[in-house]
């Protein structure tokens, strides 16, 4: 789990990384060694899946905000009200 | 003149929801008034106590620490702290980014005393930056940032957490540390966090008033057996953010007297059960 936790934290801390992730996520996912279902969830910005897979909700939420996801949209998604 | 030892002359606790400073107007006016009046009362009492230093105990929300290095406790020994960590967060919290003074010598003393007392906190000699943990409550409690701080961080954001008993013991250790030195005479302890709230979770915006009122009852009773009987699972019922009550336990341990809750309001618009309390000293 650490690889994705690290990416979530790094995006929280580094706006430049957040911009680069939004522009082209795959090279960054590669460089963090994130594969499998974690990669699918992060690539799709499927925060609900990340939560269900046990990632820390603070880090998921803070990363979402840094990736310019609207707070209301984040919570709608995490509640399963929208994808 | 004979040297006298330092004393913990007061202890206070408060919630630190970003909404308290960031969007106070969204709360019902009576609730906002109750909370802000309680903060003003706490500020007035702190000023009357004329502390030389405030030992400020909170969690931090992955602003400094992360899952590659997450201490259960950390003691900071810098002479200055930046908060809020970014200008963006400053805008979000409605707190202007600035430097908070630190008291590095008392911080160093507390760290060393902790090690001698069989605690093993992380040492943070510099670089610790504040988020809402300190910036929100201290906007009300010390708006001019005139009191030097010794920040202490308790993990309240990722399980497993230190037990509530360990947090209380840490607070008791803080008092012994203060009393084991003579340089700083008057110390106030401030713990910030809680009460019930959910961060990043489907329940976000709910308030567990039953948990909050029961916690307040235990906190006001001064009955340590009731206060220290919480399991992590019981706290979970009030949300991942409720684990921040550990900071209240540290503050309680530093004085070991009942507290008076100056205000408690469930404020869904701030996403928390919001409270301010003062030790009955």
Short mmCIF file of C-alpha atoms in Angstrom, two decimals:
data_model
loop_
_atom_site.label_atom_id
_atom_site.label_comp_id
_atom_site.label_asym_id
_atom_site.label_seq_id
_atom_site.Cartn_x
_atom_site.Cartn_y
_atom_site.Cartn_z
CA UNK A 1 0.00 0.00 0.00
CA UNK A 2 2.90 2.29 0.64
CA UNK A 3 3.53 3.21 -3.01
CA UNK A 4 0.10 4.73 -3.50
CA UNK A 5 0.08 6.25 -0.02
CA UNK A 6 3.36 7.94 -0.93
CA UNK A 7 1.94 9.24 -4.20
CA UNK A 8 -1.16 10.58 -2.44
CA UNK A 9 1.05 12.39 0.07
CA UNK A 10 3.49 13.68 -2.53
CA UNK A 11 0.62 15.11 -4.58
CA UNK A 12 -0.72 16.79 -1.44
CA UNK A 13 2.64 18.39 -0.86
CA UNK A 14 3.70 19.23 -4.41
CA UNK A 15 1.36 21.25 -6.66
CA UNK A 16 3.73 20.73 -9.58
CA UNK A 17 3.41 16.97 -9.23
CA UNK A 18 -0.36 17.36 -9.06
CA UNK A 19 -0.35 19.29 -12.35
CA UNK A 20 1.88 16.74 -14.00
CA UNK A 21 -0.32 13.92 -12.76
CA UNK A 22 -3.42 15.53 -14.19
CA UNK A 23 -1.69 16.05 -17.53
CA UNK A 24 -0.28 12.52 -17.84
CA UNK A 25 -0.70 10.06 -14.98
CA UNK A 26 0.92 6.94 -16.43
CA UNK A 27 4.58 7.93 -16.23
CA UNK A 28 4.06 8.97 -12.62
CA UNK A 29 2.23 5.76 -11.73
CA UNK A 30 5.12 3.90 -13.39
CA UNK A 31 7.75 5.80 -11.46
CA UNK A 32 5.99 5.01 -8.16
CA UNK A 33 5.67 1.34 -9.13
CA UNK A 34 1.90 1.39 -8.72
CA UNK A 35 0.14 -1.49 -10.49
CA UNK A 36 -2.90 -3.72 -10.28
CA UNK A 37 -6.12 -2.50 -8.75
CA UNK A 38 -4.40 0.34 -6.94
CA UNK A 39 -3.31 1.69 -10.31
CA UNK A 40 -6.78 1.34 -11.80
CA UNK A 41 -8.32 3.19 -8.85
CA UNK A 42 -5.79 6.01 -8.93
CA UNK A 43 -5.80 6.31 -12.70
CA UNK A 44 -9.59 6.63 -12.70
CA UNK A 45 -9.51 8.89 -9.61
CA UNK A 46 -11.88 6.36 -8.10
CA UNK A 47 -11.63 7.61 -4.52
CA UNK A 48 -14.35 5.27 -3.31
CA UNK A 49 -12.36 2.28 -4.50
CA UNK A 50 -9.26 3.60 -2.74
CA UNK A 51 -11.23 4.00 0.46
CA UNK A 52 -12.64 0.49 0.14
CA UNK A 53 -9.14 -0.84 -0.44
CA UNK A 54 -8.07 0.58 2.89
CA UNK A 55 -6.17 3.71 2.00
CA UNK A 56 -6.15 6.51 4.56
CA UNK A 57 -9.20 8.76 4.04
CA UNK A 58 -7.28 11.93 4.95
CA UNK A 59 -4.71 11.24 2.26
CA UNK A 60 -7.30 10.31 -0.36
CA UNK A 61 -9.28 13.46 0.39
CA UNK A 62 -6.31 15.83 0.50
CA UNK A 63 -4.96 14.39 -2.74
CA UNK A 64 -8.36 14.82 -4.40
CA UNK A 65 -8.46 18.47 -3.37
CA UNK A 66 -4.97 19.01 -4.75
CA UNK A 67 -6.11 17.41 -8.01
CA UNK A 68 -8.76 20.14 -8.21
CA UNK A 69 -11.67 17.85 -7.37
CA UNK A 70 -14.54 19.84 -5.92
CA UNK A 71 -15.18 18.97 -2.26
CA UNK A 72 -18.88 18.29 -2.85
CA UNK A 73 -18.03 16.06 -5.80
CA UNK A 74 -15.51 14.17 -3.70
CA UNK A 75 -18.06 13.47 -1.01
CA UNK A 76 -20.74 12.55 -3.56
CA UNK A 77 -18.36 10.02 -5.02
CA UNK A 78 -17.23 8.58 -1.69
CA UNK A 79 -20.90 8.15 -0.76
CA UNK A 80 -21.55 6.34 -4.01
CA UNK A 81 -23.89 9.07 -5.23
CA UNK A 82 -21.92 9.62 -8.44
CA UNK A 83 -18.97 8.12 -10.25
CA UNK B 1 16.48 35.15 44.82
CA UNK B 2 15.98 31.42 45.07
CA UNK B 3 15.07 29.70 41.85
CA UNK B 4 11.58 28.35 41.71
CA UNK B 5 10.43 25.51 39.54
CA UNK B 6 8.05 25.91 36.65
CA UNK B 7 4.36 25.18 36.93
CA UNK B 8 1.52 24.29 34.63
CA UNK B 9 -0.78 27.14 35.55
CA UNK B 10 -3.61 26.32 33.18
CA UNK B 11 -4.86 23.92 30.54
CA UNK B 12 -7.35 24.39 27.75
CA UNK B 13 -8.78 22.28 24.96
CA UNK B 14 -10.59 23.18 21.77
CA UNK B 15 -11.72 21.85 18.44
CA UNK B 16 -9.81 22.96 15.38
CA UNK B 17 -12.28 22.58 12.51
CA UNK B 18 -11.24 24.73 9.53
CA UNK B 19 -14.80 26.07 9.48
CA UNK B 20 -14.30 27.84 12.81
CA UNK B 21 -12.12 30.43 11.09
CA UNK B 22 -12.65 29.60 7.41
CA UNK B 23 -16.43 29.79 7.15
CA UNK B 24 -17.82 30.76 10.56
CA UNK B 25 -20.88 32.37 8.97
CA UNK B 26 -22.26 29.04 7.77
CA UNK B 27 -23.01 27.90 11.31
CA UNK B 28 -26.29 28.84 12.93
CA UNK B 29 -25.70 32.29 14.48
CA UNK B 30 -26.37 31.10 18.05
CA UNK B 31 -23.89 28.25 17.68
CA UNK B 32 -21.24 30.49 16.19
CA UNK B 33 -21.77 32.97 19.00
CA UNK B 34 -21.49 30.27 21.66
CA UNK B 35 -18.25 28.91 20.23
CA UNK B 36 -16.65 32.29 19.62
CA UNK B 37 -17.64 33.49 23.10
CA UNK B 38 -16.04 30.39 24.60
CA UNK B 39 -12.86 31.01 22.63
CA UNK B 40 -12.88 34.63 23.83
CA UNK B 41 -13.32 33.47 27.41
CA UNK B 42 -10.44 31.02 27.05
CA UNK B 43 -8.25 33.74 25.51
CA UNK B 44 -9.05 36.07 28.38
CA UNK B 45 -8.20 33.40 30.93
CA UNK B 46 -4.93 32.57 29.17
CA UNK B 47 -3.96 36.24 29.16
CA UNK B 48 -4.82 36.49 32.86
CA UNK B 49 -2.54 33.52 33.54
CA UNK B 50 0.31 35.38 31.82
CA UNK B 51 2.07 32.26 30.55
CA UNK B 52 5.74 32.39 29.61
CA UNK B 53 5.20 29.50 27.19
CA UNK B 54 2.28 27.52 25.80
CA UNK B 55 2.80 23.81 25.26
CA UNK B 56 0.50 23.22 22.30
CA UNK B 57 -0.64 19.66 21.72
CA UNK B 58 -2.37 18.58 18.55
CA UNK B 59 -2.38 16.09 15.74
CA UNK B 60 -1.13 17.06 12.32
CA UNK B 61 -2.92 16.07 9.14
CA UNK B 62 -0.15 14.70 6.95
CA UNK B 63 1.31 18.19 6.64
CA UNK B 64 4.70 17.08 7.93
CA UNK B 65 4.59 13.38 8.67
CA UNK B 66 3.52 10.63 6.31
CA UNK B 67 3.23 6.88 6.19
CA UNK B 68 6.95 6.53 5.61
CA UNK B 69 7.55 8.12 9.00
CA UNK B 70 4.64 8.54 11.40
CA UNK B 71 5.54 9.06 15.04
CA UNK B 72 3.03 8.30 17.80
CA UNK B 73 4.35 11.38 19.64
CA UNK B 74 6.68 14.14 18.51
CA UNK B 75 8.19 17.08 20.39
CA UNK B 76 9.25 20.14 18.42
CA UNK B 77 12.18 22.25 19.59
CA UNK B 78 12.37 25.03 17.02
CA UNK B 79 12.31 28.75 17.78
CA UNK B 80 9.90 29.44 14.93
CA UNK B 81 7.10 27.69 13.04
CA UNK B 82 5.40 28.57 9.77
CA UNK B 83 1.63 28.38 9.65
CA UNK B 84 -0.51 27.82 7.73
CA UNK B 85 1.84 25.67 5.70
CA UNK B 86 0.89 27.26 2.35
CA UNK B 87 -0.76 30.48 1.31
CA UNK B 88 -3.57 28.37 -0.17
CA UNK B 89 -4.23 26.81 3.19
CA UNK B 90 -4.10 30.28 4.70
CA UNK B 91 -6.86 31.36 2.34
CA UNK B 92 -8.86 28.21 3.15
CA UNK B 93 -8.55 28.74 6.91
CA UNK B 94 -8.74 32.53 6.73
CA UNK B 95 -5.54 32.73 8.73
CA UNK B 96 -2.73 34.86 7.36
CA UNK B 97 0.46 32.88 6.92
CA UNK B 98 3.02 33.94 9.50
CA UNK B 99 5.71 32.77 11.89
CA UNK B 100 4.70 31.48 15.30
CA UNK B 101 7.40 31.89 17.95
CA UNK B 102 8.76 28.73 19.52
CA UNK B 103 10.51 28.16 22.83
CA UNK B 104 13.32 25.89 21.78
CA UNK B 105 14.90 25.46 25.22
CA UNK B 106 11.73 24.28 26.91
CA UNK B 107 11.04 22.08 23.89
CA UNK B 108 14.48 20.53 24.19
CA UNK B 109 13.98 20.06 27.91
CA UNK B 110 10.61 18.32 27.40
CA UNK B 111 12.14 16.06 24.77
CA UNK B 112 15.04 15.07 27.01
CA UNK B 113 12.78 14.66 30.02
CA UNK B 114 10.47 12.43 27.97
CA UNK B 115 13.35 10.11 27.11
CA UNK B 116 14.42 9.96 30.74
CA UNK B 117 10.79 9.14 31.63
CA UNK B 118 10.58 6.12 29.30
CA UNK B 119 8.75 7.94 26.53
CA UNK B 120 10.29 7.92 23.07
CA UNK B 121 8.84 10.77 21.06
CA UNK B 122 10.25 11.81 17.72
CA UNK B 123 12.51 14.85 17.86
CA UNK B 124 11.56 17.66 15.47
CA UNK B 125 14.33 20.20 15.67
CA UNK B 126 13.03 22.28 12.80
CA UNK B 127 10.78 22.40 9.80
CA UNK B 128 7.50 21.60 11.52
CA UNK B 129 4.74 23.49 9.79
CA UNK B 130 1.25 24.10 11.09
CA UNK B 131 -2.09 23.30 9.50
CA UNK B 132 -5.49 23.81 11.08
CA UNK B 133 -4.21 21.95 14.13
CA UNK B 134 -2.77 25.11 15.67
CA UNK B 135 -3.65 27.88 13.19
CA UNK B 136 -7.41 27.66 13.75
CA UNK B 137 -7.60 27.63 17.57
CA UNK B 138 -4.70 30.01 18.06
CA UNK B 139 -6.32 32.60 15.81
CA UNK B 140 -8.81 32.89 18.66
CA UNK B 141 -6.62 32.02 21.64
CA UNK B 142 -3.56 34.10 20.76
CA UNK B 143 -4.36 36.22 17.70
CA UNK B 144 -1.09 38.14 17.90
CA UNK B 145 1.01 34.98 18.30
CA UNK B 146 2.68 36.57 21.30
CA UNK B 147 3.23 33.41 23.34
CA UNK B 148 6.15 31.14 22.42
CA UNK B 149 5.04 27.59 21.73
CA UNK B 150 6.34 24.12 22.33
CA UNK B 151 4.36 22.08 19.79
CA UNK B 152 3.73 18.44 20.58
CA UNK B 153 2.16 16.19 17.96
CA UNK B 154 0.12 13.08 18.76
CA UNK B 155 -0.84 10.67 16.02
CA UNK B 156 -4.59 10.96 15.65
CA UNK B 157 -4.82 10.46 11.90
CA UNK B 158 -3.78 6.90 11.14
CA UNK B 159 -4.30 3.69 13.11
CA UNK B 160 -2.93 2.21 15.22
CA UNK B 161 -2.96 5.11 17.65
CA UNK B 162 -1.38 5.55 21.06
CA UNK B 163 -3.87 4.46 23.72
CA UNK B 164 -5.82 7.09 25.59
CA UNK B 165 -4.05 6.02 28.76
CA UNK B 166 -0.67 6.54 27.12
CA UNK B 167 -1.77 10.00 26.01
CA UNK B 168 -2.84 10.87 29.54
CA UNK B 169 0.47 9.57 30.88
CA UNK B 170 2.27 11.71 28.32
CA UNK B 171 0.44 14.73 29.73
CA UNK B 172 1.45 13.79 33.26
CA UNK B 173 5.03 13.55 32.04
CA UNK B 174 4.73 17.05 30.55
CA UNK B 175 3.81 18.44 33.95
CA UNK B 176 6.74 16.71 35.63
CA UNK B 177 9.01 18.08 32.89
CA UNK B 178 7.78 21.61 33.50
CA UNK B 179 8.29 21.19 37.24
CA UNK B 180 11.80 19.81 36.71
CA UNK B 181 13.18 23.08 35.35
CA UNK B 182 13.45 26.64 36.55
CA UNK B 183 13.89 28.72 33.41
CA UNK B 184 10.24 28.87 32.42
CA UNK B 185 7.95 29.65 35.31
CA UNK B 186 4.42 29.72 33.95
CA UNK B 187 3.23 27.22 31.37
CA UNK B 188 -0.20 26.77 29.85
CA UNK B 189 -1.06 23.55 28.01
CA UNK B 190 -3.49 23.70 25.08
CA UNK B 191 -4.81 20.55 23.41
CA UNK B 192 -6.66 20.85 20.11
CA UNK B 193 -8.81 18.46 18.08
CA UNK B 194 -12.12 16.59 18.02
CA UNK B 195 -14.79 16.12 18.90
CA UNK B 196 -16.79 13.80 16.62
CA UNK B 197 -16.13 14.19 12.90
CA UNK B 198 -15.37 12.28 9.77
CA UNK B 199 -12.72 13.39 7.28
CA UNK B 200 -12.80 12.10 3.72
CA UNK B 201 -15.47 9.56 4.61
CA UNK B 202 -19.10 9.03 3.59
CA UNK B 203 -20.29 10.14 7.04
CA UNK B 204 -18.57 13.52 6.73
CA UNK B 205 -20.88 16.28 7.97
CA UNK B 206 -22.47 14.10 10.63
CA UNK B 207 -21.99 14.82 14.32
CA UNK B 208 -22.26 12.09 16.95
CA UNK B 209 -23.77 14.14 19.75
CA UNK B 210 -24.22 11.11 21.97
CA UNK B 211 -20.50 10.36 21.88
CA UNK B 212 -19.60 14.03 22.28
CA UNK B 213 -21.84 14.61 25.28
CA UNK B 214 -20.65 11.43 26.95
CA UNK B 215 -17.02 12.43 26.37
CA UNK B 216 -17.70 15.89 27.78
CA UNK B 217 -19.36 14.33 30.82
CA UNK B 218 -16.29 12.21 31.46
CA UNK B 219 -13.97 15.14 30.82
CA UNK B 220 -15.84 17.38 33.23
CA UNK B 221 -16.06 14.72 35.92
CA UNK B 222 -12.31 14.42 36.35
CA UNK B 223 -12.92 10.71 36.90
CA UNK B 224 -9.84 9.21 35.26
CA UNK B 225 -11.17 5.66 35.22
CA UNK B 226 -14.08 6.82 33.04
CA UNK B 227 -11.93 9.08 30.92
CA UNK B 228 -9.28 6.48 30.23
CA UNK B 229 -11.53 3.54 29.44
CA UNK B 230 -12.05 4.38 25.76
CA UNK B 231 -11.03 1.78 23.22
CA UNK B 232 -10.07 2.75 19.68
CA UNK B 233 -13.26 1.04 18.46
CA UNK B 234 -15.43 3.17 20.72
CA UNK B 235 -13.79 6.32 19.40
CA UNK B 236 -14.28 5.08 15.83
CA UNK B 237 -18.03 5.41 16.38
CA UNK B 238 -17.51 9.17 16.34
CA UNK B 239 -15.39 9.19 13.20
CA UNK B 240 -11.76 9.11 12.18
CA UNK B 241 -11.43 12.72 13.35
CA UNK B 242 -12.64 11.84 16.84
CA UNK B 243 -9.31 10.18 17.48
CA UNK B 244 -8.01 13.70 18.00
CA UNK B 245 -9.52 13.58 21.50
CA UNK B 246 -6.14 12.10 22.41
CA UNK B 247 -4.90 15.69 22.50
CA UNK B 248 -7.54 16.44 25.16
CA UNK B 249 -6.27 13.47 27.14
CA UNK B 250 -2.73 14.83 27.03
CA UNK B 251 -3.97 18.19 28.29
CA UNK B 252 -6.01 16.49 31.02
CA UNK B 253 -2.98 14.49 32.13
CA UNK B 254 -0.92 17.67 32.44
CA UNK B 255 -3.22 19.03 35.16
CA UNK B 256 -5.28 16.08 36.47
CA UNK B 257 -8.25 18.19 37.46
CA UNK B 258 -11.78 18.34 36.05
CA UNK B 259 -12.41 20.65 33.11
CA UNK B 260 -15.29 23.01 32.47
CA UNK B 261 -16.63 22.84 28.94
CA UNK B 262 -17.20 26.47 27.98
CA UNK B 263 -19.17 25.57 24.87
CA UNK B 264 -20.29 22.51 23.00
CA UNK B 265 -22.16 22.82 19.76
CA UNK B 266 -22.79 20.20 17.10
CA UNK B 267 -22.03 22.13 13.91
CA UNK B 268 -22.55 20.06 10.75
CA UNK B 269 -21.57 23.09 8.66
CA UNK B 270 -18.11 22.92 10.25
CA UNK B 271 -18.24 19.12 10.06
CA UNK B 272 -17.59 18.70 13.78
CA UNK B 273 -18.89 18.55 17.26
CA UNK B 274 -17.20 21.76 18.37
CA UNK B 275 -16.12 22.40 21.93
CA UNK B 276 -13.88 24.61 24.05
CA UNK B 277 -12.89 23.67 27.60
CA UNK B 278 -10.78 24.99 30.46
CA UNK B 279 -9.17 23.13 33.35
CA UNK B 280 -10.76 23.93 36.70
CA UNK B 281 -7.63 25.25 38.35
#
